């Protein structure tokens, strides 16, 4: 029942996207001195959650088939970020990665706040405040 509430579904998707983005930022920081490593980031959540080109979840041709989930971290693409390249071919800027880490934390806090708000609404509707 509760998995069909769009706000809770979106908060879950935002949390999973934030997790994937945090992994990419940590990977960039870990490879800051690796020659030839290119900094990467995740596609923005707004682009990954609702595709504007109309390609959504897969359609099923038989009622017994399982349809794809509404959103999964696999839907967001990893993209290479543009930036200055050092003489050894590495494009990771630690300052930039620290800013991205702060963005990831704020997005994580936002997803938790949305989830909490949704749960409060559900509790209120059930009369269990």
mmCIF file with all atom_site columns, C-alpha atoms in Angstrom:
data_model
loop_
_atom_site.group_PDB
_atom_site.id
_atom_site.type_symbol
_atom_site.label_atom_id
_atom_site.label_alt_id
_atom_site.label_comp_id
_atom_site.label_asym_id
_atom_site.label_entity_id
_atom_site.label_seq_id
_atom_site.pdbx_PDB_ins_code
_atom_site.Cartn_x
_atom_site.Cartn_y
_atom_site.Cartn_z
_atom_site.occupancy
_atom_site.B_iso_or_equiv
_atom_site.pdbx_formal_charge
_atom_site.auth_seq_id
_atom_site.auth_comp_id
_atom_site.auth_asym_id
_atom_site.auth_atom_id
_atom_site.pdbx_PDB_model_num
ATOM 1   C CA . UNK A 1 1   ? 0.000  0.000   0.000   1.00 0.00 ? 1   UNK A CA 1
ATOM 2   C CA . UNK A 1 2   ? 2.638  2.560   1.037   1.00 0.00 ? 2   UNK A CA 1
ATOM 3   C CA . UNK A 1 3   ? 4.948  1.754   -1.878  1.00 0.00 ? 3   UNK A CA 1
ATOM 4   C CA . UNK A 1 4   ? 2.382  3.323   -4.214  1.00 0.00 ? 4   UNK A CA 1
ATOM 5   C CA . UNK A 1 5   ? 2.588  6.755   -2.569  1.00 0.00 ? 5   UNK A CA 1
ATOM 6   C CA . UNK A 1 6   ? 4.495  8.919   -5.045  1.00 0.00 ? 6   UNK A CA 1
ATOM 7   C CA . UNK A 1 7   ? 6.114  11.158  -2.422  1.00 0.00 ? 7   UNK A CA 1
ATOM 8   C CA . UNK A 1 8   ? 7.607  8.180   -0.566  1.00 0.00 ? 8   UNK A CA 1
ATOM 9   C CA . UNK A 1 9   ? 8.698  6.608   -3.852  1.00 0.00 ? 9   UNK A CA 1
ATOM 10  C CA . UNK A 1 10  ? 10.423 9.839   -4.865  1.00 0.00 ? 10  UNK A CA 1
ATOM 11  C CA . UNK A 1 11  ? 12.150 10.189  -1.478  1.00 0.00 ? 11  UNK A CA 1
ATOM 12  C CA . UNK A 1 12  ? 13.451 6.626   -1.779  1.00 0.00 ? 12  UNK A CA 1
ATOM 13  C CA . UNK A 1 13  ? 14.673 7.268   -5.314  1.00 0.00 ? 13  UNK A CA 1
ATOM 14  C CA . UNK A 1 14  ? 16.376 10.471  -4.197  1.00 0.00 ? 14  UNK A CA 1
ATOM 15  C CA . UNK A 1 15  ? 18.116 8.596   -1.375  1.00 0.00 ? 15  UNK A CA 1
ATOM 16  C CA . UNK A 1 16  ? 19.346 5.907   -3.781  1.00 0.00 ? 16  UNK A CA 1
ATOM 17  C CA . UNK A 1 17  ? 20.583 8.553   -6.224  1.00 0.00 ? 17  UNK A CA 1
ATOM 18  C CA . UNK A 1 18  ? 22.401 10.332  -3.408  1.00 0.00 ? 18  UNK A CA 1
ATOM 19  C CA . UNK A 1 19  ? 24.031 7.058   -2.392  1.00 0.00 ? 19  UNK A CA 1
ATOM 20  C CA . UNK A 1 20  ? 25.276 6.467   -5.932  1.00 0.00 ? 20  UNK A CA 1
ATOM 21  C CA . UNK A 1 21  ? 26.544 10.026  -6.219  1.00 0.00 ? 21  UNK A CA 1
ATOM 22  C CA . UNK A 1 22  ? 28.361 9.736   -2.888  1.00 0.00 ? 22  UNK A CA 1
ATOM 23  C CA . UNK A 1 23  ? 30.122 6.619   -4.173  1.00 0.00 ? 23  UNK A CA 1
ATOM 24  C CA . UNK A 1 24  ? 31.283 8.504   -7.290  1.00 0.00 ? 24  UNK A CA 1
ATOM 25  C CA . UNK A 1 25  ? 32.567 11.447  -5.225  1.00 0.00 ? 25  UNK A CA 1
ATOM 26  C CA . UNK A 1 26  ? 34.440 9.080   -2.901  1.00 0.00 ? 26  UNK A CA 1
ATOM 27  C CA . UNK A 1 27  ? 35.883 7.256   -5.906  1.00 0.00 ? 27  UNK A CA 1
ATOM 28  C CA . UNK A 1 28  ? 37.072 10.578  -7.357  1.00 0.00 ? 28  UNK A CA 1
ATOM 29  C CA . UNK A 1 29  ? 38.748 11.554  -4.082  1.00 0.00 ? 29  UNK A CA 1
ATOM 30  C CA . UNK A 1 30  ? 40.386 8.143   -3.782  1.00 0.00 ? 30  UNK A CA 1
ATOM 31  C CA . UNK A 1 31  ? 41.820 8.486   -7.302  1.00 0.00 ? 31  UNK A CA 1
ATOM 32  C CA . UNK A 1 32  ? 42.932 12.114  -6.967  1.00 0.00 ? 32  UNK A CA 1
ATOM 33  C CA . UNK A 1 33  ? 46.573 11.136  -7.617  1.00 0.00 ? 33  UNK A CA 1
ATOM 34  C CA . UNK A 1 34  ? 45.982 8.358   -10.167 1.00 0.00 ? 34  UNK A CA 1
ATOM 35  C CA . UNK A 1 35  ? 47.532 9.303   -13.520 1.00 0.00 ? 35  UNK A CA 1
ATOM 36  C CA . UNK A 1 36  ? 44.996 9.476   -16.341 1.00 0.00 ? 36  UNK A CA 1
ATOM 37  C CA . UNK A 1 37  ? 41.929 9.251   -14.063 1.00 0.00 ? 37  UNK A CA 1
ATOM 38  C CA . UNK A 1 38  ? 38.974 11.413  -15.155 1.00 0.00 ? 38  UNK A CA 1
ATOM 39  C CA . UNK A 1 39  ? 36.586 12.820  -12.561 1.00 0.00 ? 39  UNK A CA 1
ATOM 40  C CA . UNK A 1 40  ? 33.037 11.447  -12.817 1.00 0.00 ? 40  UNK A CA 1
ATOM 41  C CA . UNK A 1 41  ? 29.669 12.394  -11.406 1.00 0.00 ? 41  UNK A CA 1
ATOM 42  C CA . UNK A 1 42  ? 26.083 11.195  -11.618 1.00 0.00 ? 42  UNK A CA 1
ATOM 43  C CA . UNK A 1 43  ? 23.464 12.568  -13.951 1.00 0.00 ? 43  UNK A CA 1
ATOM 44  C CA . UNK A 1 44  ? 21.251 15.079  -12.059 1.00 0.00 ? 44  UNK A CA 1
ATOM 45  C CA . UNK A 1 45  ? 18.375 13.511  -10.133 1.00 0.00 ? 45  UNK A CA 1
ATOM 46  C CA . UNK A 1 46  ? 15.733 15.499  -11.993 1.00 0.00 ? 46  UNK A CA 1
ATOM 47  C CA . UNK A 1 47  ? 16.912 14.054  -15.311 1.00 0.00 ? 47  UNK A CA 1
ATOM 48  C CA . UNK A 1 48  ? 17.223 10.521  -13.988 1.00 0.00 ? 48  UNK A CA 1
ATOM 49  C CA . UNK A 1 49  ? 13.886 10.360  -12.138 1.00 0.00 ? 49  UNK A CA 1
ATOM 50  C CA . UNK A 1 50  ? 11.570 11.544  -14.878 1.00 0.00 ? 50  UNK A CA 1
ATOM 51  C CA . UNK A 1 51  ? 12.835 11.130  -18.393 1.00 0.00 ? 51  UNK A CA 1
ATOM 52  C CA . UNK A 1 52  ? 11.592 13.964  -20.564 1.00 0.00 ? 52  UNK A CA 1
ATOM 53  C CA . UNK A 1 53  ? 11.924 11.951  -23.776 1.00 0.00 ? 53  UNK A CA 1
ATOM 54  C CA . UNK A 1 54  ? 9.078  9.625   -22.781 1.00 0.00 ? 54  UNK A CA 1
ATOM 55  C CA . UNK A 1 55  ? 11.171 6.507   -22.228 1.00 0.00 ? 55  UNK A CA 1
ATOM 56  C CA . UNK A 1 56  ? 9.853  5.274   -18.950 1.00 0.00 ? 56  UNK A CA 1
ATOM 57  C CA . UNK A 1 57  ? 9.614  1.829   -17.449 1.00 0.00 ? 57  UNK A CA 1
ATOM 58  C CA . UNK A 1 58  ? 9.439  -1.187  -19.697 1.00 0.00 ? 58  UNK A CA 1
ATOM 59  C CA . UNK A 1 59  ? 6.038  -2.357  -20.833 1.00 0.00 ? 59  UNK A CA 1
ATOM 60  C CA . UNK A 1 60  ? 4.965  -5.910  -20.199 1.00 0.00 ? 60  UNK A CA 1
ATOM 61  C CA . UNK A 1 61  ? 3.357  -8.038  -22.875 1.00 0.00 ? 61  UNK A CA 1
ATOM 62  C CA . UNK A 1 62  ? 1.919  -10.644 -20.545 1.00 0.00 ? 62  UNK A CA 1
ATOM 63  C CA . UNK A 1 63  ? 0.172  -10.226 -17.185 1.00 0.00 ? 63  UNK A CA 1
ATOM 64  C CA . UNK A 1 64  ? 2.531  -12.799 -15.652 1.00 0.00 ? 64  UNK A CA 1
ATOM 65  C CA . UNK A 1 65  ? 5.636  -10.766 -16.531 1.00 0.00 ? 65  UNK A CA 1
ATOM 66  C CA . UNK A 1 66  ? 7.225  -8.529  -13.921 1.00 0.00 ? 66  UNK A CA 1
ATOM 67  C CA . UNK A 1 67  ? 7.430  -4.891  -14.887 1.00 0.00 ? 67  UNK A CA 1
ATOM 68  C CA . UNK A 1 68  ? 10.506 -2.814  -14.174 1.00 0.00 ? 68  UNK A CA 1
ATOM 69  C CA . UNK A 1 69  ? 10.631 -0.753  -10.975 1.00 0.00 ? 69  UNK A CA 1
ATOM 70  C CA . UNK A 1 70  ? 9.630  2.879   -11.252 1.00 0.00 ? 70  UNK A CA 1
ATOM 71  C CA . UNK A 1 71  ? 13.162 4.050   -10.534 1.00 0.00 ? 71  UNK A CA 1
ATOM 72  C CA . UNK A 1 72  ? 16.442 2.385   -9.795  1.00 0.00 ? 72  UNK A CA 1
ATOM 73  C CA . UNK A 1 73  ? 19.993 3.698   -9.437  1.00 0.00 ? 73  UNK A CA 1
ATOM 74  C CA . UNK A 1 74  ? 20.749 2.014   -12.746 1.00 0.00 ? 74  UNK A CA 1
ATOM 75  C CA . UNK A 1 75  ? 18.569 4.655   -14.405 1.00 0.00 ? 75  UNK A CA 1
ATOM 76  C CA . UNK A 1 76  ? 21.023 7.426   -13.593 1.00 0.00 ? 76  UNK A CA 1
ATOM 77  C CA . UNK A 1 77  ? 24.066 7.570   -15.798 1.00 0.00 ? 77  UNK A CA 1
ATOM 78  C CA . UNK A 1 78  ? 27.616 8.251   -14.677 1.00 0.00 ? 78  UNK A CA 1
ATOM 79  C CA . UNK A 1 79  ? 28.997 11.183  -16.636 1.00 0.00 ? 79  UNK A CA 1
ATOM 80  C CA . UNK A 1 80  ? 32.524 12.501  -16.971 1.00 0.00 ? 80  UNK A CA 1
ATOM 81  C CA . UNK A 1 81  ? 32.882 15.998  -15.571 1.00 0.00 ? 81  UNK A CA 1
ATOM 82  C CA . UNK A 1 82  ? 34.686 18.697  -17.474 1.00 0.00 ? 82  UNK A CA 1
ATOM 83  C CA . UNK A 1 83  ? 37.535 20.446  -15.787 1.00 0.00 ? 83  UNK A CA 1
ATOM 84  C CA . UNK A 1 84  ? 41.200 21.290  -16.019 1.00 0.00 ? 84  UNK A CA 1
ATOM 85  C CA . UNK A 1 85  ? 43.524 18.343  -16.521 1.00 0.00 ? 85  UNK A CA 1
ATOM 86  C CA . UNK A 1 86  ? 46.831 18.118  -14.650 1.00 0.00 ? 86  UNK A CA 1
ATOM 87  C CA . UNK A 1 87  ? 50.075 17.205  -16.462 1.00 0.00 ? 87  UNK A CA 1
ATOM 88  C CA . UNK A 1 88  ? 49.629 13.528  -15.530 1.00 0.00 ? 88  UNK A CA 1
ATOM 89  C CA . UNK A 1 89  ? 46.172 13.424  -17.168 1.00 0.00 ? 89  UNK A CA 1
ATOM 90  C CA . UNK A 1 90  ? 44.152 13.495  -13.933 1.00 0.00 ? 90  UNK A CA 1
ATOM 91  C CA . UNK A 1 91  ? 41.104 15.804  -13.881 1.00 0.00 ? 91  UNK A CA 1
ATOM 92  C CA . UNK A 1 92  ? 40.139 15.489  -10.183 1.00 0.00 ? 92  UNK A CA 1
ATOM 93  C CA . UNK A 1 93  ? 40.031 18.747  -8.226  1.00 0.00 ? 93  UNK A CA 1
ATOM 94  C CA . UNK A 1 94  ? 39.807 18.071  -4.488  1.00 0.00 ? 94  UNK A CA 1
ATOM 95  C CA . UNK A 1 95  ? 38.161 21.443  -3.890  1.00 0.00 ? 95  UNK A CA 1
ATOM 96  C CA . UNK A 1 96  ? 35.478 20.630  -6.450  1.00 0.00 ? 96  UNK A CA 1
ATOM 97  C CA . UNK A 1 97  ? 34.942 17.188  -4.921  1.00 0.00 ? 97  UNK A CA 1
ATOM 98  C CA . UNK A 1 98  ? 34.525 18.695  -1.443  1.00 0.00 ? 98  UNK A CA 1
ATOM 99  C CA . UNK A 1 99  ? 31.825 21.026  -2.825  1.00 0.00 ? 99  UNK A CA 1
ATOM 100 C CA . UNK A 1 100 ? 30.126 18.021  -4.421  1.00 0.00 ? 100 UNK A CA 1
ATOM 101 C CA . UNK A 1 101 ? 30.319 16.125  -1.122  1.00 0.00 ? 101 UNK A CA 1
ATOM 102 C CA . UNK A 1 102 ? 28.532 19.040  0.595   1.00 0.00 ? 102 UNK A CA 1
ATOM 103 C CA . UNK A 1 103 ? 25.854 18.976  -2.147  1.00 0.00 ? 103 UNK A CA 1
ATOM 104 C CA . UNK A 1 104 ? 25.416 15.235  -1.664  1.00 0.00 ? 104 UNK A CA 1
ATOM 105 C CA . UNK A 1 105 ? 24.928 15.717  2.078   1.00 0.00 ? 105 UNK A CA 1
ATOM 106 C CA . UNK A 1 106 ? 22.312 18.425  1.526   1.00 0.00 ? 106 UNK A CA 1
ATOM 107 C CA . UNK A 1 107 ? 20.456 16.229  -1.003  1.00 0.00 ? 107 UNK A CA 1
ATOM 108 C CA . UNK A 1 108 ? 20.565 13.327  1.457   1.00 0.00 ? 108 UNK A CA 1
ATOM 109 C CA . UNK A 1 109 ? 19.164 15.520  4.227   1.00 0.00 ? 109 UNK A CA 1
ATOM 110 C CA . UNK A 1 110 ? 16.432 16.711  1.843   1.00 0.00 ? 110 UNK A CA 1
ATOM 111 C CA . UNK A 1 111 ? 15.443 13.155  0.929   1.00 0.00 ? 111 UNK A CA 1
ATOM 112 C CA . UNK A 1 112 ? 15.227 12.233  4.623   1.00 0.00 ? 112 UNK A CA 1
ATOM 113 C CA . UNK A 1 113 ? 13.092 15.306  5.338   1.00 0.00 ? 113 UNK A CA 1
ATOM 114 C CA . UNK A 1 114 ? 10.711 14.430  2.491   1.00 0.00 ? 114 UNK A CA 1
ATOM 115 C CA . UNK A 1 115 ? 10.488 10.839  3.705   1.00 0.00 ? 115 UNK A CA 1
ATOM 116 C CA . UNK A 1 116 ? 9.811  11.950  7.304   1.00 0.00 ? 116 UNK A CA 1
ATOM 117 C CA . UNK A 1 117 ? 7.152  14.366  6.099   1.00 0.00 ? 117 UNK A CA 1
ATOM 118 C CA . UNK A 1 118 ? 5.483  11.611  4.091   1.00 0.00 ? 118 UNK A CA 1
ATOM 119 C CA . UNK A 1 119 ? 5.493  9.266   7.055   1.00 0.00 ? 119 UNK A CA 1
ATOM 120 C CA . UNK A 1 120 ? 4.005  11.995  9.257   1.00 0.00 ? 120 UNK A CA 1
ATOM 121 C CA . UNK A 1 121 ? 1.204  12.465  6.703   1.00 0.00 ? 121 UNK A CA 1
ATOM 122 C CA . UNK A 1 122 ? 0.527  8.732   6.659   1.00 0.00 ? 122 UNK A CA 1
ATOM 123 C CA . UNK A 1 123 ? 0.475  8.576   10.470  1.00 0.00 ? 123 UNK A CA 1
ATOM 124 C CA . UNK A 1 124 ? -1.879 11.566  10.607  1.00 0.00 ? 124 UNK A CA 1
ATOM 125 C CA . UNK A 1 125 ? -4.231 9.976   8.102   1.00 0.00 ? 125 UNK A CA 1
ATOM 126 C CA . UNK A 1 126 ? -4.285 6.814   10.195  1.00 0.00 ? 126 UNK A CA 1
ATOM 127 C CA . UNK A 1 127 ? -4.921 8.819   13.377  1.00 0.00 ? 127 UNK A CA 1
ATOM 128 C CA . UNK A 1 128 ? -1.660 7.747   15.002  1.00 0.00 ? 128 UNK A CA 1
ATOM 129 C CA . UNK A 1 129 ? 0.057  11.022  15.620  1.00 0.00 ? 129 UNK A CA 1
#
